[in-house]
Amino acid sequence: MRKILNKGIALFFLASLLFIFAPDADAGIVLKVLTVNPSTEETQEVPVKVYLPKEAKPEDIIEKGDLKVAYDAQQGSYYAYGEYKLKPKEVLEHTIELRDIWVVSAAEMQSLRLEAEKINKLLKNTEFAERIKFMYHTMMTKLNEIDQRQKVSKANPEEHISEYRYNLKLLESVKVDLAVARSMLSKAKAVSASVVWKLIFFILIFLAVLGTTFYFLWYRQAKLFAGGGPSAEKKKPAEAREHREHEAKGDEKEADEGDIERILRGE
């Protein structure tokens, strides 16, 4: 009975594992797991089982000692485990080093900033100008908040991971805003395209009218030249007048000759 009680106490201590956050430029996050055998008389087999944060994967583990790693489908996370024989009151310390993946990438935030700035400029002179101005300010505020929060060191891994999850929500919110901004940009482009097509349509109408006008002018000129041209039309009255004058002179000449003949005949 006493052995069972001691084992229960040992498991209680196991459930109250101590996590120590040790920030390190190379190691990232260090989890220190302390396992205690509370018995003052008996040596006991004490199982160790510690769940890793849900974001952590086996490839993120830098150091785990002789602990093994498995996946718990119900919990949806990996855990490190082992079993050790501890002497009475013995304390066993395990160190698990994890790569610090609980940081929003500066490159990703910069990429989002640049895209937001680009869309803001493209929509500046459109019907979405006021809306994108507000959205751009909101997105920049969220990204700056993430940046400021990540600059503050946290005392333990729980706070560090909790802060990351909050920042991740802000980041997802920025991505949603960007998706809306992209849809606005596509609509603005569609409006511009319709204006361009209208302009092309009016240009085609203008060219058609201009072409028709030139055609009628050409047809008229061709008709005039086919009939001798404008100069020929002007010459016809002059030629007729000269012909009449020539005939009149001929008549006068004939009359004069007739008078001379009558005089010679003594009439």
XYZ file of N, CA and C in Angstrom:
801
model
N 0.834 -1.200 0.000
C 0.000 0.000 0.000
C 0.868 1.248 0.000
N 1.925 1.205 0.807
C 2.830 2.340 0.905
C 3.552 2.567 -0.418
N 3.888 1.456 -1.108
C 4.586 1.555 -2.382
C 3.698 2.225 -3.426
N 2.430 1.846 -3.425
C 1.487 2.445 -4.371
C 1.320 3.927 -4.086
N 1.251 4.294 -2.795
C 1.099 5.690 -2.403
C 2.303 6.509 -2.846
N 3.494 5.951 -2.605
C 4.708 6.661 -3.001
C 4.770 6.863 -4.517
N 4.338 5.831 -5.248
C 4.343 5.941 -6.704
C 3.372 7.020 -7.156
N 2.222 7.095 -6.451
C 1.250 8.137 -6.780
C 1.820 9.508 -6.516
N 2.562 9.651 -5.418
C 3.196 10.936 -5.114
C 4.234 11.277 -6.167
N 4.975 10.258 -6.601
C 5.994 10.483 -7.626
C 5.353 10.977 -8.913
N 4.222 10.366 -9.276
C 3.532 10.792 -10.488
C 2.986 12.203 -10.330
N 2.575 12.562 -9.098
C 2.107 13.918 -8.852
C 3.224 14.921 -9.098
N 4.398 14.590 -8.602
C 5.542 15.464 -8.832
C 5.875 15.525 -10.321
N 5.687 14.411 -10.993
C 5.953 14.370 -12.422
C 5.001 15.294 -13.170
N 3.758 15.325 -12.713
C 2.776 16.193 -13.350
C 3.079 17.655 -13.094
N 3.864 17.926 -12.052
C 4.213 19.301 -11.713
C 5.634 19.607 -12.155
N 5.964 19.211 -13.370
C 7.312 19.417 -13.889
C 7.640 20.900 -13.949
N 8.893 21.187 -13.707
C 9.347 22.572 -13.719
C 9.966 22.883 -15.073
N 9.410 23.900 -15.757
C 9.951 24.334 -17.036
C 10.719 25.629 -16.818
N 11.923 25.655 -17.294
C 12.752 26.851 -17.162
C 13.072 27.370 -18.548
N 12.778 28.627 -18.775
C 13.034 29.239 -20.078
C 14.437 29.813 -20.081
N 15.259 29.286 -20.949
C 16.630 29.768 -21.036
C 16.881 30.280 -22.443
N 16.652 31.564 -22.686
C 16.872 32.089 -24.032
C 18.337 32.035 -24.404
N 18.597 31.580 -25.604
C 19.971 31.454 -26.074
C 19.979 31.749 -27.560
N 20.980 32.481 -28.007
C 21.028 32.885 -29.413
C 21.095 31.684 -30.333
N 21.762 30.613 -29.884
C 21.923 29.437 -30.731
C 20.873 28.374 -30.434
N 20.619 28.118 -29.131
C 19.732 27.023 -28.749
C 18.273 27.377 -28.908
N 17.912 28.634 -28.760
C 16.510 29.020 -28.845
C 15.848 28.901 -27.492
N 15.082 27.842 -27.280
C 14.355 27.646 -26.023
C 14.848 26.372 -25.347
N 15.098 26.477 -24.050
C 15.547 25.322 -23.265
C 14.485 24.999 -22.225
N 13.992 23.773 -22.272
C 13.032 23.299 -21.278
C 13.764 22.356 -20.325
N 13.720 22.678 -19.038
C 14.350 21.819 -18.033
C 13.251 21.091 -17.269
N 13.307 19.773 -17.293
C 12.288 18.943 -16.662
C 12.890 18.289 -15.418
N 12.303 18.576 -14.264
C 12.777 18.004 -12.998
C 11.821 16.901 -12.552
N 12.368 15.709 -12.344
C 11.577 14.571 -11.868
C 12.090 14.172 -10.488
N 11.166 14.009 -9.546
C 11.549 13.760 -8.149
C 10.907 12.468 -7.644
N 11.706 11.680 -6.941
C 11.161 10.534 -6.211
C 10.937 11.004 -4.774
N 9.683 11.175 -4.379
C 9.421 11.739 -3.043
C 9.635 10.752 -1.888
N 9.836 9.491 -2.241
C 9.992 8.492 -1.175
C 11.316 8.697 -0.442
N 11.266 8.532 0.860
C 12.487 8.658 1.672
C 13.145 7.305 1.910
N 12.482 6.233 1.451
C 12.985 4.896 1.764
C 13.194 4.010 0.538
N 12.352 4.167 -0.485
C 12.365 3.195 -1.571
C 12.868 3.793 -2.884
N 13.557 2.955 -3.630
C 13.938 3.288 -4.997
C 12.764 2.935 -5.906
N 12.433 3.831 -6.830
C 11.244 3.604 -7.656
C 11.526 3.883 -9.132
N 10.759 3.192 -9.991
C 10.766 3.473 -11.426
C 9.795 4.634 -11.666
N 10.338 5.730 -12.090
C 9.504 6.920 -12.293
C 9.410 7.225 -13.790
N 8.205 7.192 -14.349
C 8.048 7.514 -15.773
C 8.109 9.026 -16.001
N 8.662 9.398 -17.132
C 8.738 10.806 -17.523
C 7.983 10.966 -18.842
N 7.077 11.896 -18.870
C 6.330 12.188 -20.099
C 6.005 13.676 -20.109
N 6.575 14.382 -21.056
C 6.365 15.821 -21.132
C 5.946 16.198 -22.553
N 4.827 16.890 -22.654
C 4.318 17.311 -23.960
C 5.049 18.559 -24.445
N 5.384 18.530 -25.707
C 5.999 19.700 -26.328
C 4.896 20.640 -26.821
N 5.198 21.910 -26.996
C 4.202 22.826 -27.569
C 3.700 22.297 -28.915
N 2.447 22.558 -29.225
C 1.826 21.979 -30.419
C 2.535 22.363 -31.714
N 3.197 23.501 -31.717
C 3.879 23.933 -32.941
C 5.184 23.171 -33.176
N 5.728 22.540 -32.122
C 7.038 21.886 -32.218
C 6.939 20.543 -32.927
N 7.916 20.281 -33.781
C 8.034 19.013 -34.500
C 9.368 18.365 -34.115
N 9.521 17.063 -34.365
C 10.790 16.400 -34.023
C 12.010 17.100 -34.605
N 11.874 17.661 -35.815
C 13.018 18.335 -36.426
C 13.379 19.646 -35.728
N 12.481 20.120 -34.855
C 12.766 21.345 -34.109
C 13.521 21.069 -32.809
N 13.687 19.795 -32.472
C 14.383 19.432 -31.231
C 15.889 19.440 -31.481
N 16.590 20.240 -30.715
C 18.048 20.318 -30.840
C 18.720 19.305 -29.918
N 18.217 19.191 -28.701
C 18.796 18.274 -27.712
C 17.688 17.742 -26.808
N 17.708 16.422 -26.571
C 16.706 15.819 -25.690
C 17.297 14.740 -24.781
N 18.620 14.585 -24.830
C 19.247 13.559 -24.003
C 18.829 12.173 -24.447
N 18.507 11.311 -23.474
C 18.100 9.944 -23.806
C 16.579 9.786 -23.852
N 15.872 10.892 -23.835
C 14.416 10.832 -23.947
C 14.013 10.453 -25.373
N 12.897 9.775 -25.494
C 12.354 9.417 -26.792
C 11.197 10.360 -27.130
N 10.842 10.387 -28.407
C 9.777 11.290 -28.856
C 8.697 10.486 -29.567
N 7.447 10.787 -29.254
C 6.307 10.131 -29.903
C 5.208 11.170 -30.110
N 4.188 10.756 -30.869
C 3.089 11.683 -31.188
C 1.805 11.202 -30.549
N 1.085 12.123 -29.929
C -0.202 11.820 -29.310
C -1.296 12.379 -30.216
N -2.014 11.488 -30.891
C -3.036 11.922 -31.843
C -4.185 12.644 -31.153
N -4.527 12.221 -29.946
C -5.626 12.860 -29.228
C -5.267 14.286 -28.814
N -4.049 14.469 -28.338
C -3.604 15.800 -27.928
C -3.185 16.656 -29.126
N -2.827 15.979 -30.209
C -2.390 16.709 -31.400
C -1.020 17.333 -31.243
N -0.150 16.685 -30.471
C 1.196 17.229 -30.271
C 2.173 16.095 -29.949
N 3.465 16.396 -30.084
C 4.515 15.434 -29.760
C 4.845 15.514 -28.266
N 5.416 14.431 -27.760
C 5.848 14.415 -26.359
C 7.152 13.637 -26.233
N 7.915 13.999 -25.216
C 9.157 13.285 -24.896
C 8.878 12.395 -23.688
N 9.438 11.198 -23.712
C 9.125 10.274 -22.617
C 10.330 9.375 -22.307
N 10.261 8.764 -21.146
C 11.284 7.823 -20.693
C 10.895 7.294 -19.317
N 11.662 6.371 -18.796
C 11.399 5.823 -17.459
C 12.738 5.615 -16.758
N 12.819 6.081 -15.512
C 14.100 6.089 -14.804
C 13.920 5.563 -13.381
N 14.939 4.858 -12.940
C 14.939 4.345 -11.568
C 15.605 5.393 -10.680
N 14.824 5.921 -9.751
C 15.318 6.976 -8.873
C 15.413 6.476 -7.432
N 16.478 6.853 -6.790
C 16.667 6.522 -5.382
C 15.777 7.421 -4.526
N 15.617 7.092 -3.273
C 14.789 7.930 -2.398
C 15.250 9.389 -2.419
N 14.299 10.281 -2.632
C 14.520 11.730 -2.666
C 15.415 12.189 -3.826
N 15.683 11.292 -4.742
C 16.556 11.662 -5.861
C 15.803 12.568 -6.849
N 16.520 13.540 -7.356
C 15.962 14.479 -8.343
C 16.723 14.298 -9.654
N 15.975 14.099 -10.721
C 16.587 13.907 -12.037
C 16.186 15.072 -12.941
N 17.177 15.649 -13.565
C 16.917 16.797 -14.450
C 17.154 16.405 -15.903
N 16.187 16.721 -16.740
C 16.308 16.506 -18.186
C 16.236 17.863 -18.885
N 17.036 17.992 -19.904
C 17.051 19.242 -20.672
C 16.601 18.971 -22.107
N 15.626 19.736 -22.534
C 15.149 19.644 -23.919
C 15.353 21.012 -24.567
N 16.164 21.028 -25.589
C 16.407 22.277 -26.314
C 15.595 22.274 -27.608
N 14.884 23.353 -27.827
C 14.054 23.493 -29.024
C 14.485 24.713 -29.826
N 14.465 24.546 -31.106
C 14.704 25.700 -31.975
C 13.548 26.677 -31.790
N 13.868 27.941 -31.650
C 12.819 28.934 -31.393
C 12.044 29.223 -32.680
N 10.946 28.497 -32.833
C 10.089 28.691 -34.007
C 8.928 29.636 -33.689
N 8.886 30.137 -32.468
C 7.778 30.987 -32.037
C 8.101 32.461 -32.264
N 8.548 32.734 -33.463
C 8.881 34.099 -33.866
C 8.339 34.325 -35.271
N 7.620 35.410 -35.453
C 7.133 35.752 -36.791
C 8.315 36.260 -37.605
N 8.504 35.686 -38.769
C 9.649 36.025 -39.612
C 9.643 37.498 -40.016
N 10.796 38.144 -39.834
C 10.928 39.548 -40.248
C 10.783 39.675 -41.760
N 11.269 38.674 -42.491
C 11.159 38.696 -43.955
C 9.696 38.630 -44.389
N 8.905 37.816 -43.690
C 7.486 37.704 -44.027
C 6.760 39.019 -43.763
N 7.067 39.651 -42.626
C 6.422 40.929 -42.311
C 6.820 42.007 -43.319
N 8.088 42.001 -43.733
C 8.546 42.981 -44.719
C 7.852 42.771 -46.056
N 7.663 41.511 -46.421
C 6.967 41.194 -47.670
C 5.525 41.704 -47.635
N 4.857 41.528 -46.497
C 3.481 42.011 -46.350
C 3.436 43.539 -46.391
N 4.415 44.181 -45.772
C 4.479 45.648 -45.793
C 4.606 46.170 -47.227
N 5.526 45.569 -47.978
C 5.768 46.022 -49.347
C 4.535 45.827 -50.224
N 3.865 44.700 -50.050
C 2.662 44.449 -50.847
C 1.557 45.436 -50.486
N 1.406 45.705 -49.186
C 0.387 46.663 -48.741
C 0.679 48.057 -49.297
N 1.940 48.465 -49.277
C 2.325 49.778 -49.811
C 2.041 49.861 -51.308
N 2.356 48.797 -52.025
C 2.142 48.778 -53.471
C 0.660 48.902 -53.817
N -0.177 48.118 -53.137
C -1.618 48.162 -53.404
C -2.186 49.521 -53.016
N -1.698 50.088 -51.914
C -2.163 51.404 -51.477
C -1.894 52.462 -52.548
N -0.721 52.409 -53.174
C -0.380 53.372 -54.229
C -1.234 53.154 -55.479
N -1.455 51.886 -55.838
C -2.217 51.586 -57.047
C -3.683 51.996 -56.925
N -4.216 51.948 -55.700
C -5.631 52.285 -55.493
C -5.830 53.730 -55.047
N -4.748 54.492 -55.005
C -4.809 55.859 -54.473
C -5.773 56.742 -55.251
N -5.794 56.617 -56.564
C -6.636 57.480 -57.401
C -7.834 56.733 -57.977
N -8.352 55.784 -57.221
C -9.526 55.028 -57.658
C -10.677 55.269 -56.695
N -11.807 54.623 -56.984
C -12.969 54.773 -56.104
C -12.756 54.112 -54.745
N -11.674 53.310 -54.627
C -11.375 52.638 -53.362
C -10.344 53.400 -52.525
N -10.041 54.620 -52.890
C -8.953 55.372 -52.248
C -9.138 55.502 -50.734
N -10.325 55.906 -50.295
C -10.558 56.113 -48.862
C -10.506 54.794 -48.092
N -11.079 53.772 -48.683
C -11.116 52.471 -48.003
C -9.725 51.873 -47.863
N -8.934 51.928 -48.942
C -7.597 51.342 -48.875
C -6.702 52.156 -47.951
N -6.964 53.446 -47.836
C -6.185 54.282 -46.920
C -6.378 53.813 -45.481
N -7.628 53.541 -45.117
C -7.929 53.046 -43.769
C -7.338 51.656 -43.552
N -7.503 50.773 -44.540
C -6.997 49.409 -44.414
C -5.470 49.396 -44.328
N -4.831 50.241 -45.112
C -3.365 50.311 -45.088
C -2.870 50.736 -43.704
N -3.518 51.738 -43.124
C -3.142 52.196 -41.781
C -3.331 51.072 -40.758
N -4.430 50.328 -40.882
C -4.702 49.220 -39.958
C -3.647 48.125 -40.080
N -3.298 47.769 -41.308
C -2.298 46.718 -41.526
C -0.929 47.123 -40.989
N -0.537 48.363 -41.229
C 0.756 48.834 -40.733
C 0.786 48.846 -39.205
N -0.338 49.221 -38.592
C -0.415 49.242 -37.129
C -0.231 47.842 -36.557
N -0.873 46.858 -37.162
C -0.760 45.473 -36.683
C 0.660 44.938 -36.851
N 1.263 45.200 -37.995
C 2.628 44.717 -38.232
C 3.620 45.381 -37.280
N 3.428 46.661 -37.021
C 4.306 47.356 -36.070
C 4.127 46.816 -34.653
N 2.895 46.456 -34.316
C 2.638 45.888 -32.988
C 3.352 44.545 -32.834
N 3.298 43.718 -33.873
C 4.010 42.436 -33.830
C 5.501 42.669 -33.635
N 6.027 43.610 -34.388
C 7.459 43.908 -34.316
C 7.866 44.361 -32.915
N 7.059 45.221 -32.305
C 7.369 45.719 -30.964
C 7.254 44.610 -29.916
N 6.249 43.775 -30.037
C 6.058 42.695 -29.065
C 7.214 41.698 -29.101
N 7.739 41.444 -30.286
C 8.813 40.460 -30.403
C 10.146 40.988 -29.878
N 10.254 42.289 -29.723
C 11.488 42.863 -29.195
C 11.582 42.739 -27.677
N 10.448 42.462 -27.033
C 10.420 42.357 -25.569
C 10.680 40.909 -25.163
N 11.707 40.680 -24.350
C 12.040 39.327 -23.890
C 11.015 38.848 -22.871
N 10.699 37.560 -22.941
C 9.727 36.973 -22.021
C 10.450 36.143 -20.966
N 9.826 36.051 -19.783
C 10.477 35.394 -18.644
C 10.451 33.881 -18.742
N 9.481 33.312 -19.425
C 9.370 31.857 -19.498
C 8.787 31.447 -20.844
N 8.915 30.163 -21.192
C 8.440 29.710 -22.505
C 6.942 29.852 -22.686
N 6.173 29.716 -21.584
C 4.725 29.858 -21.709
C 4.355 31.246 -22.219
N 4.971 32.275 -21.644
C 4.691 33.643 -22.084
C 5.177 33.868 -23.512
N 6.348 33.334 -23.804
C 6.928 33.499 -25.139
C 6.029 32.873 -26.209
N 5.569 31.666 -25.953
C 4.720 30.962 -26.919
C 3.342 31.612 -27.005
N 2.812 32.030 -25.850
C 1.518 32.705 -25.832
C 1.572 34.009 -26.631
N 2.681 34.720 -26.477
C 2.858 35.969 -27.218
C 2.927 35.697 -28.723
N 3.608 34.621 -29.083
C 3.717 34.251 -30.497
C 2.337 33.941 -31.083
N 1.534 33.214 -30.342
C 0.204 32.853 -30.841
C -0.679 34.082 -31.023
N -0.523 35.050 -30.137
C -1.266 36.306 -30.298
C -0.778 37.049 -31.545
N 0.548 37.096 -31.710
C 1.118 37.762 -32.887
C 0.685 37.071 -34.177
N 0.549 35.750 -34.096
C 0.131 34.991 -35.273
C -1.298 35.365 -35.680
N -2.150 35.627 -34.693
C -3.517 36.069 -34.994
C -3.504 37.435 -35.685
N -2.632 38.321 -35.200
C -2.504 39.629 -35.845
C -2.022 39.473 -37.285
N -1.059 38.564 -37.474
C -0.513 38.336 -38.812
C -1.584 37.798 -39.757
N -2.388 36.862 -39.282
C -3.460 36.307 -40.107
C -4.480 37.385 -40.456
N -4.715 38.292 -39.510
C -5.637 39.397 -39.764
C -5.113 40.301 -40.881
N -3.801 40.546 -40.869
C -3.184 41.353 -41.929
C -3.333 40.648 -43.278
N -3.149 39.339 -43.296
C -3.270 38.580 -44.543
C -4.698 38.629 -45.088
N -5.676 38.597 -44.185
C -7.078 38.705 -44.612
C -7.328 40.081 -45.227
N -6.804 41.130 -44.575
C -6.956 42.489 -45.113
C -6.298 42.610 -46.486
N -5.149 41.976 -46.650
C -4.453 42.024 -47.936
C -5.254 41.308 -49.022
N -5.897 40.208 -48.650
C -6.725 39.483 -49.618
C -7.873 40.369 -50.102
N -8.480 41.110 -49.171
C -9.551 42.044 -49.541
C -9.003 43.147 -50.442
N -7.814 43.648 -50.104
C -7.189 44.709 -50.903
C -6.891 44.219 -52.319
N -6.466 42.962 -52.444
C -6.194 42.404 -53.780
C -7.472 42.341 -54.610
N -8.579 41.960 -53.970
C -9.852 41.897 -54.695
C -10.277 43.294 -55.145
N -10.027 44.302 -54.304
C -10.323 45.685 -54.685
C -9.474 46.102 -55.878
N -8.221 45.674 -55.869
C -7.309 46.014 -56.964
C -7.778 45.398 -58.272
N -8.242 44.154 -58.216
C -8.726 43.498 -59.433
C -9.979 44.187 -59.962
N -10.846 44.663 -59.064
C -12.049 45.378 -59.493
C -11.681 46.718 -60.112
N -10.723 47.396 -59.514
C -10.287 48.688 -60.051
C -9.696 48.509 -61.435
N -8.950 47.438 -61.661
C -8.379 47.163 -62.977
C -9.476 46.873 -63.990
N -10.538 46.181 -63.538
C -11.635 45.872 -64.448
C -12.318 47.152 -64.913
N -12.483 48.115 -63.994
C -13.088 49.396 -64.362
C -12.208 50.117 -65.372
N -10.919 50.136 -65.157
C -9.987 50.782 -66.072
C -10.037 50.126 -67.445
N -10.164 48.825 -67.477
C -10.225 48.107 -68.748
C -11.476 48.500 -69.527
N -12.603 48.659 -68.827
C -13.835 49.050 -69.512
C -13.705 50.446 -70.104
N -13.027 51.328 -69.370
C -12.800 52.682 -69.892
C -11.945 52.629 -71.149
N -10.925 51.782 -71.125
C -10.049 51.640 -72.295
C -10.829 51.134 -73.495
N -11.707 50.156 -73.276
C -12.500 49.619 -74.383
C -13.461 50.671 -74.937
N -14.020 51.494 -74.059
C -14.892 52.577 -74.527
C -14.105 53.559 -75.391
N -12.895 53.863 -74.936
C -12.045 54.776 -75.696
C -11.725 54.196 -77.073
N -11.414 52.914 -77.107
C -11.126 52.247 -78.385
C -12.355 52.289 -79.296
N -13.539 52.089 -78.708
C -14.785 52.099 -79.482
C -15.016 53.467 -80.121
N -14.816 54.534 -79.337
C -15.002 55.882 -79.873
C -13.969 56.206 -80.951
N -12.750 55.723 -80.769
C -11.715 55.945 -81.781
C -12.093 55.264 -83.087
N -12.629 54.045 -82.989
C -13.047 53.322 -84.191
C -14.174 54.057 -84.911
N -15.127 54.600 -84.132
C -16.219 55.369 -84.747
C -15.664 56.603 -85.463
N -14.736 57.292 -84.794
C -14.132 58.486 -85.391
C -13.418 58.140 -86.697
N -12.662 57.044 -86.685
C -11.948 56.633 -87.891
C -12.919 56.256 -89.005
N -14.045 55.630 -88.633
C -15.041 55.254 -89.639
C -15.645 56.494 -90.295
N -15.993 57.496 -89.460
C -16.555 58.745 -90.002
C -15.533 59.455 -90.879
N -14.291 59.499 -90.388
C -13.230 60.153 -91.150
C -12.992 59.445 -92.480
N -12.998 58.111 -92.451
C -12.798 57.346 -93.678
C -13.919 57.571 -94.675
N -15.165 57.631 -94.169
C -16.313 57.879 -95.054
C -16.212 59.250 -95.708
N -15.809 60.244 -94.924
C -15.655 61.606 -95.459
C -14.607 61.645 -96.564
N -13.470 61.018 -96.304
C -12.411 60.982 -97.319
C -12.864 60.245 -98.579
N -13.674 59.211 -98.371
C -14.156 58.452 -99.529
C -15.017 59.327 -100.434
N -15.958 60.083 -99.842
C -16.835 60.934 -100.654
C -16.047 62.048 -101.336
N -15.055 62.597 -100.639
C -14.215 63.620 -101.266
C -13.447 63.039 -102.452
N -12.917 61.852 -102.237
C -12.174 61.198 -103.329
C -13.091 60.893 -104.505
N -14.308 60.428 -104.212
C -15.260 60.083 -105.269
C -15.625 61.318 -106.095
N -15.813 62.435 -105.411
C -16.165 63.670 -106.112
C -15.020 64.135 -107.008
N -13.802 64.080 -106.459
C -12.637 64.483 -107.242
C -12.460 63.577 -108.460
N -12.646 62.273 -108.243
C -12.495 61.329 -109.348
C -13.524 61.606 -110.444
N -14.735 61.941 -110.046
C -15.796 62.223 -111.013
C -15.483 63.476 -111.818
N -14.942 64.489 -111.129
C -14.596 65.728 -111.811
C -13.478 65.506 -112.818
N -12.443 64.762 -112.401
C -11.321 64.516 -113.305
C -11.725 63.627 -114.469
N -12.691 62.735 -114.250
C -13.163 61.875 -115.337
C -13.832 62.703 -116.427
N -14.447 63.829 -116.071
C -15.099 64.697 -117.051
C -14.198 65.803 -117.554
N -12.928 65.726 -117.371
C -11.992 66.745 -117.839
C -11.532 67.676 -116.759
N -12.103 67.559 -115.654
C -11.658 68.358 -114.527
C -12.294 69.720 -114.507
N -12.071 70.464 -113.483
C -12.660 71.798 -113.326
C -12.207 72.748 -114.416
N -10.960 72.646 -114.903
C -10.441 73.556 -115.930
C -11.164 73.350 -117.242
N -11.520 72.065 -117.501
C -12.249 71.782 -118.741
C -13.617 72.422 -118.708
N -14.252 72.372 -117.538
C -15.568 72.977 -117.402
C -15.489 74.477 -117.631
N -14.383 75.070 -117.129
C -14.229 76.512 -117.280
C -13.925 76.888 -118.728
N -13.236 75.963 -119.449
C -12.844 76.270 -120.838
C -14.015 76.211 -121.809
N -15.026 75.407 -121.541
C -16.137 75.208 -122.469
C -16.859 76.511 -122.815
N -17.250 77.354 -121.875
C -17.919 78.618 -122.232
C -17.022 79.506 -123.077
N -15.716 79.541 -122.774
C -14.795 80.394 -123.543
C -14.691 79.917 -124.978
N -14.590 78.597 -125.163
C -14.501 78.052 -126.522
C -15.775 78.337 -127.315
N -16.914 78.240 -126.664
C -18.192 78.511 -127.342
C -18.268 79.968 -127.775
N -17.784 80.853 -126.891
C -17.806 82.278 -127.213
C -16.902 82.575 -128.398
N -15.693 81.957 -128.382
C -14.771 82.156 -129.501
C -15.361 81.622 -130.804
N -16.057 80.492 -130.684
C -16.680 79.911 -131.887
C -17.745 80.837 -132.464
N -18.549 81.435 -131.551
C -19.594 82.347 -132.019
C -18.981 83.592 -132.656
N -17.899 84.092 -132.009
C -17.244 85.273 -132.576
C -16.647 84.969 -133.949
N -16.066 83.744 -134.052
C -15.477 83.348 -135.333
C -16.549 83.249 -136.423
N -17.705 82.693 -136.079
C -18.800 82.586 -137.033
C -19.308 83.967 -137.425
N -19.368 84.869 -136.423
C -19.844 86.232 -136.716
C -18.901 86.936 -137.667
N -17.588 86.760 -137.410
C -16.601 87.378 -138.301
C -16.710 86.791 -139.708
N -16.969 85.476 -139.770
C -17.121 84.842 -141.088
C -18.314 85.412 -141.841
N -19.397 85.645 -141.115
C -20.600 86.197 -141.736
C -20.339 87.612 -142.240
N -19.610 88.405 -141.420
C -19.300 89.774 -141.827
C -18.423 89.775 -143.070
N -17.446 88.827 -143.068
C -16.540 88.755 -144.223
C -17.306 88.401 -145.483
N -18.219 87.430 -145.342
C -19.022 87.049 -146.507
C -19.897 88.214 -146.974
N -20.425 88.982 -146.011
C -21.278 90.130 -146.374
C -20.464 91.183 -147.120
N -19.244 91.422 -146.646
C -18.381 92.413 -147.302
C -18.038 91.964 -148.711
N -17.728 90.690 -148.875
C -17.396 90.177 -150.202
C -18.596 90.289 -151.137
N -19.788 90.059 -150.581
C -21.001 90.184 -151.411
C -21.220 91.613 -151.853
N -20.953 92.570 -150.978
C -21.113 93.984 -151.332
C -20.138 94.365 -152.424
N -18.906 93.881 -152.352
C -17.885 94.217 -153.357
C -18.290 93.668 -154.716
N -18.800 92.443 -154.725
C -19.209 91.843 -155.998
C -20.350 92.631 -156.626
N -21.292 93.093 -155.813
C -22.413 93.860 -156.352
C -21.933 95.193 -156.928
N -20.952 95.795 -156.246
C -20.425 97.073 -156.738
C -19.754 96.860 -158.080
N -18.972 95.781 -158.204
C -18.270 95.508 -159.453
C -19.260 95.222 -160.585
N -20.375 94.640 -160.278
C -21.356 94.354 -161.327
C -22.193 95.586 -161.652
N -22.024 96.625 -160.879
C -22.748 97.860 -161.126
C -24.147 97.814 -160.641
N -24.381 96.985 -159.728
C -25.742 96.914 -159.186
C -25.987 98.027 -158.200
